[in-house]
Amino acid sequence: MTQAKKTQAKKTLKERFLHAFLFEIIAIGLCAPVAAWAMGKSLFEMGVLTAVIAWIALVWNMIYNAGFDRIENRLGWKRTLRVRVVHAFGFESGLILIVIPLAAWWLGISLWEAFVLDIALVLFYLPYAFFYNLAYDRARPRVIGWLARRDDAAAARA
């Protein structure tokens, strides 16, 4: 039995965290004000909800991407446009199952209204995730260099 050729380098926990953290911070800044306006809720209510969803998504992102990378490497996939589309749909589908009950409870709305809200968020996040990850793929060598310089500086101080 031959092992499939690895298509992606292993990512450290630090890199995975940075990737997911930046993704969520940018998304909160874009989403919370628009969602507050659209739902007729306060910026605080939507800000807290989007921050909690972002925290959940951060954890989900790390778990999902680690699993996706393993599948990608095992099957020898290349990061093509099609693979990025599959990646984005899979991530958002899993997140929908977590977010709907949370949004309904927090905003005091029905599961249907929470579903509609979540669909609206997905309509934002699908292209956002796609373009963010494309940009990250291109910026990754610089990110790795920056993380290495930080680690070297920390080691020198120790």
PDB file of C-alpha atoms in Angstrom:
ATOM      1  CA  MET A   1       0.000   0.000   0.000  1.00  0.00           C
ATOM      2  CA  THR A   2       1.506   3.335  -1.026  1.00  0.00           C
ATOM      3  CA  GLN A   3       0.931   6.514   0.853  1.00  0.00           C
ATOM      4  CA  ALA A   4      -0.669   9.413  -1.059  1.00  0.00           C
ATOM      5  CA  LYS A   5       1.640  12.303  -1.822  1.00  0.00           C
ATOM      6  CA  LYS A   6       1.223  15.141   0.677  1.00  0.00           C
ATOM      7  CA  THR A   7      -0.183  18.237  -1.000  1.00  0.00           C
ATOM      8  CA  GLN A   8      -0.037  20.625   1.951  1.00  0.00           C
ATOM      9  CA  ALA A   9       2.590  21.262   4.575  1.00  0.00           C
ATOM     10  CA  LYS A  10       1.662  20.514   8.151  1.00  0.00           C
ATOM     11  CA  LYS A  11       0.339  23.532   9.972  1.00  0.00           C
ATOM     12  CA  THR A  12       1.248  24.253  13.555  1.00  0.00           C
ATOM     13  CA  LEU A  13      -1.412  24.900  16.170  1.00  0.00           C
ATOM     14  CA  LYS A  14      -0.168  28.508  16.322  1.00  0.00           C
ATOM     15  CA  GLU A  15      -0.648  28.961  12.581  1.00  0.00           C
ATOM     16  CA  ARG A  16      -4.100  27.349  12.666  1.00  0.00           C
ATOM     17  CA  PHE A  17      -5.112  29.662  15.500  1.00  0.00           C
ATOM     18  CA  LEU A  18      -3.837  32.773  13.703  1.00  0.00           C
ATOM     19  CA  HIS A  19      -5.602  31.736  10.475  1.00  0.00           C
ATOM     20  CA  ALA A  20      -8.918  31.222  12.272  1.00  0.00           C
ATOM     21  CA  PHE A  21      -8.573  34.241  14.590  1.00  0.00           C
ATOM     22  CA  LEU A  22      -7.964  36.692  11.741  1.00  0.00           C
ATOM     23  CA  PHE A  23     -10.849  35.156   9.808  1.00  0.00           C
ATOM     24  CA  GLU A  24     -13.269  35.728  12.694  1.00  0.00           C
ATOM     25  CA  ILE A  25     -12.092  39.219  13.709  1.00  0.00           C
ATOM     26  CA  ILE A  26     -12.527  40.529  10.180  1.00  0.00           C
ATOM     27  CA  ALA A  27     -15.928  38.828   9.868  1.00  0.00           C
ATOM     28  CA  ILE A  28     -17.264  40.287  13.150  1.00  0.00           C
ATOM     29  CA  GLY A  29     -16.282  43.777  12.061  1.00  0.00           C
ATOM     30  CA  LEU A  30     -18.169  43.320   8.800  1.00  0.00           C
ATOM     31  CA  CYS A  31     -21.169  41.353  10.074  1.00  0.00           C
ATOM     32  CA  ALA A  32     -22.324  42.726  13.441  1.00  0.00           C
ATOM     33  CA  PRO A  33     -23.374  46.215  12.296  1.00  0.00           C
ATOM     34  CA  VAL A  34     -25.184  44.942   9.194  1.00  0.00           C
ATOM     35  CA  ALA A  35     -26.934  42.145  11.121  1.00  0.00           C
ATOM     36  CA  ALA A  36     -28.032  44.571  13.879  1.00  0.00           C
ATOM     37  CA  TRP A  37     -29.556  46.869  11.282  1.00  0.00           C
ATOM     38  CA  ALA A  38     -31.213  44.030   9.321  1.00  0.00           C
ATOM     39  CA  MET A  39     -32.671  42.309  12.410  1.00  0.00           C
ATOM     40  CA  GLY A  40     -33.728  45.479  14.199  1.00  0.00           C
ATOM     41  CA  LYS A  41     -31.631  44.424  17.190  1.00  0.00           C
ATOM     42  CA  SER A  42     -29.083  46.403  19.131  1.00  0.00           C
ATOM     43  CA  LEU A  43     -25.461  46.388  18.079  1.00  0.00           C
ATOM     44  CA  PHE A  44     -24.736  44.881  21.521  1.00  0.00           C
ATOM     45  CA  GLU A  45     -27.093  41.923  20.964  1.00  0.00           C
ATOM     46  CA  MET A  46     -25.744  41.217  17.512  1.00  0.00           C
ATOM     47  CA  GLY A  47     -22.184  41.950  18.553  1.00  0.00           C
ATOM     48  CA  VAL A  48     -22.358  39.412  21.377  1.00  0.00           C
ATOM     49  CA  LEU A  49     -24.057  36.862  19.137  1.00  0.00           C
ATOM     50  CA  THR A  50     -21.527  37.297  16.339  1.00  0.00           C
ATOM     51  CA  ALA A  51     -18.650  37.150  18.834  1.00  0.00           C
ATOM     52  CA  VAL A  52     -19.986  33.908  20.358  1.00  0.00           C
ATOM     53  CA  ILE A  53     -20.603  32.472  16.905  1.00  0.00           C
ATOM     54  CA  ALA A  54     -17.059  33.553  15.992  1.00  0.00           C
ATOM     55  CA  TRP A  55     -15.650  31.751  19.048  1.00  0.00           C
ATOM     56  CA  ILE A  56     -17.599  28.615  18.129  1.00  0.00           C
ATOM     57  CA  ALA A  57     -16.493  29.008  14.521  1.00  0.00           C
ATOM     58  CA  LEU A  58     -12.878  29.472  15.637  1.00  0.00           C
ATOM     59  CA  VAL A  59     -12.911  26.117  17.391  1.00  0.00           C
ATOM     60  CA  TRP A  60     -14.879  24.506  14.545  1.00  0.00           C
ATOM     61  CA  ASN A  61     -12.476  26.059  12.025  1.00  0.00           C
ATOM     62  CA  MET A  62      -9.448  24.489  13.690  1.00  0.00           C
ATOM     63  CA  ILE A  63     -11.117  21.071  13.968  1.00  0.00           C
ATOM     64  CA  TYR A  64     -12.620  21.174  10.465  1.00  0.00           C
ATOM     65  CA  ASN A  65      -9.445  22.390   8.753  1.00  0.00           C
ATOM     66  CA  ALA A  66      -7.275  19.805  10.495  1.00  0.00           C
ATOM     67  CA  GLY A  67      -9.652  17.078   9.308  1.00  0.00           C
ATOM     68  CA  PHE A  68      -9.939  18.568   5.823  1.00  0.00           C
ATOM     69  CA  ASP A  69      -6.140  18.755   5.535  1.00  0.00           C
ATOM     70  CA  ARG A  70      -5.882  15.070   6.501  1.00  0.00           C
ATOM     71  CA  ILE A  71      -8.468  14.090   3.892  1.00  0.00           C
ATOM     72  CA  GLU A  72      -6.794  16.344   1.328  1.00  0.00           C
ATOM     73  CA  ASN A  73      -3.398  14.760   1.980  1.00  0.00           C
ATOM     74  CA  ARG A  74      -4.739  11.200   2.094  1.00  0.00           C
ATOM     75  CA  LEU A  75      -6.563  11.605  -1.211  1.00  0.00           C
ATOM     76  CA  GLY A  76      -3.772  13.645  -2.824  1.00  0.00           C
ATOM     77  CA  TRP A  77      -6.007  16.620  -3.579  1.00  0.00           C
ATOM     78  CA  LYS A  78      -4.561  19.879  -4.845  1.00  0.00           C
ATOM     79  CA  ARG A  79      -6.004  23.189  -3.655  1.00  0.00           C
ATOM     80  CA  THR A  80      -8.002  23.875  -6.767  1.00  0.00           C
ATOM     81  CA  LEU A  81     -11.030  26.114  -7.113  1.00  0.00           C
ATOM     82  CA  ARG A  82     -13.289  23.054  -6.805  1.00  0.00           C
ATOM     83  CA  VAL A  83     -11.585  21.885  -3.596  1.00  0.00           C
ATOM     84  CA  ARG A  84     -11.942  25.379  -2.094  1.00  0.00           C
ATOM     85  CA  VAL A  85     -15.669  25.387  -2.946  1.00  0.00           C
ATOM     86  CA  VAL A  86     -16.134  21.963  -1.291  1.00  0.00           C
ATOM     87  CA  HIS A  87     -14.121  23.208   1.702  1.00  0.00           C
ATOM     88  CA  ALA A  88     -16.269  26.333   2.172  1.00  0.00           C
ATOM     89  CA  PHE A  89     -19.600  24.471   1.822  1.00  0.00           C
ATOM     90  CA  GLY A  90     -18.537  21.752   4.269  1.00  0.00           C
ATOM     91  CA  PHE A  91     -17.396  24.232   6.873  1.00  0.00           C
ATOM     92  CA  GLU A  92     -20.551  26.348   6.700  1.00  0.00           C
ATOM     93  CA  SER A  93     -22.869  23.313   6.733  1.00  0.00           C
ATOM     94  CA  GLY A  94     -21.396  22.111  10.017  1.00  0.00           C
ATOM     95  CA  LEU A  95     -21.584  25.561  11.536  1.00  0.00           C
ATOM     96  CA  ILE A  96     -25.280  25.931  10.611  1.00  0.00           C
ATOM     97  CA  LEU A  97     -26.145  22.951  12.805  1.00  0.00           C
ATOM     98  CA  ILE A  98     -24.529  24.634  15.800  1.00  0.00           C
ATOM     99  CA  VAL A  99     -25.636  28.242  15.254  1.00  0.00           C
ATOM    100  CA  ILE A 100     -29.400  27.969  14.667  1.00  0.00           C
ATOM    101  CA  PRO A 101     -30.411  26.918  18.209  1.00  0.00           C
ATOM    102  CA  LEU A 102     -27.981  29.427  19.725  1.00  0.00           C
ATOM    103  CA  ALA A 103     -29.301  32.361  17.664  1.00  0.00           C
ATOM    104  CA  ALA A 104     -32.930  31.444  18.386  1.00  0.00           C
ATOM    105  CA  TRP A 105     -32.285  31.363  22.118  1.00  0.00           C
ATOM    106  CA  TRP A 106     -30.156  34.524  22.308  1.00  0.00           C
ATOM    107  CA  LEU A 107     -32.407  36.703  20.164  1.00  0.00           C
ATOM    108  CA  GLY A 108     -35.675  35.201  21.414  1.00  0.00           C
ATOM    109  CA  ILE A 109     -36.747  34.248  17.907  1.00  0.00           C
ATOM    110  CA  SER A 110     -38.155  31.073  16.385  1.00  0.00           C
ATOM    111  CA  LEU A 111     -35.934  28.356  14.961  1.00  0.00           C
ATOM    112  CA  TRP A 112     -37.269  29.315  11.526  1.00  0.00           C
ATOM    113  CA  GLU A 113     -36.234  32.963  12.008  1.00  0.00           C
ATOM    114  CA  ALA A 114     -32.868  31.784  13.289  1.00  0.00           C
ATOM    115  CA  PHE A 115     -32.578  29.573  10.220  1.00  0.00           C
ATOM    116  CA  VAL A 116     -33.314  32.532   7.919  1.00  0.00           C
ATOM    117  CA  LEU A 117     -30.762  34.646   9.828  1.00  0.00           C
ATOM    118  CA  ASP A 118     -28.234  31.857   9.518  1.00  0.00           C
ATOM    119  CA  ILE A 119     -28.863  31.525   5.786  1.00  0.00           C
ATOM    120  CA  ALA A 120     -28.192  35.256   5.467  1.00  0.00           C
ATOM    121  CA  LEU A 121     -24.953  34.792   7.426  1.00  0.00           C
ATOM    122  CA  VAL A 122     -24.005  31.846   5.221  1.00  0.00           C
ATOM    123  CA  LEU A 123     -24.612  33.978   2.133  1.00  0.00           C
ATOM    124  CA  PHE A 124     -22.017  36.357   3.564  1.00  0.00           C
ATOM    125  CA  TYR A 125     -19.623  33.738   4.927  1.00  0.00           C
ATOM    126  CA  LEU A 126     -19.490  31.430   1.899  1.00  0.00           C
ATOM    127  CA  PRO A 127     -17.851  33.934  -0.432  1.00  0.00           C
ATOM    128  CA  TYR A 128     -15.977  35.494   2.485  1.00  0.00           C
ATOM    129  CA  ALA A 129     -14.478  32.102   3.491  1.00  0.00           C
ATOM    130  CA  PHE A 130     -13.649  31.313  -0.100  1.00  0.00           C
ATOM    131  CA  PHE A 131     -11.816  34.594  -0.759  1.00  0.00           C
ATOM    132  CA  TYR A 132     -10.213  34.724   2.697  1.00  0.00           C
ATOM    133  CA  ASN A 133      -8.736  31.247   2.236  1.00  0.00           C
ATOM    134  CA  LEU A 134      -7.549  32.019  -1.286  1.00  0.00           C
ATOM    135  CA  ALA A 135      -5.809  35.118   0.070  1.00  0.00           C
ATOM    136  CA  TYR A 136      -4.391  33.148   3.008  1.00  0.00           C
ATOM    137  CA  ASP A 137      -3.025  30.462   0.687  1.00  0.00           C
ATOM    138  CA  ARG A 138      -1.133  33.186  -1.180  1.00  0.00           C
ATOM    139  CA  ALA A 139       0.001  34.991   1.987  1.00  0.00           C
ATOM    140  CA  ARG A 140       0.957  31.805   3.880  1.00  0.00           C
ATOM    141  CA  PRO A 141       4.717  31.985   3.156  1.00  0.00           C
ATOM    142  CA  ARG A 142       4.805  35.493   4.677  1.00  0.00           C
ATOM    143  CA  VAL A 143       2.691  34.364   7.641  1.00  0.00           C
ATOM    144  CA  ILE A 144       5.038  31.446   8.313  1.00  0.00           C
ATOM    145  CA  GLY A 145       8.024  33.814   8.104  1.00  0.00           C
ATOM    146  CA  TRP A 146       6.383  36.234  10.539  1.00  0.00           C
ATOM    147  CA  LEU A 147       5.583  33.428  13.011  1.00  0.00           C
ATOM    148  CA  ALA A 148       9.163  32.124  12.769  1.00  0.00           C
ATOM    149  CA  ARG A 149      10.606  35.593  13.448  1.00  0.00           C
ATOM    150  CA  ARG A 150       8.330  35.950  16.491  1.00  0.00           C
ATOM    151  CA  ASP A 151       9.403  32.521  17.776  1.00  0.00           C
ATOM    152  CA  ASP A 152      13.089  33.404  17.209  1.00  0.00           C
ATOM    153  CA  ALA A 153      12.689  36.724  19.052  1.00  0.00           C
ATOM    154  CA  ALA A 154      10.931  35.006  21.947  1.00  0.00           C
ATOM    155  CA  ALA A 155      13.647  32.368  22.157  1.00  0.00           C
ATOM    156  CA  ALA A 156      16.331  35.070  22.166  1.00  0.00           C
ATOM    157  CA  ARG A 157      14.616  36.842  25.095  1.00  0.00           C
ATOM    158  CA  ALA A 158      14.359  33.615  27.102  1.00  0.00           C
TER     159      ALA A 158
END
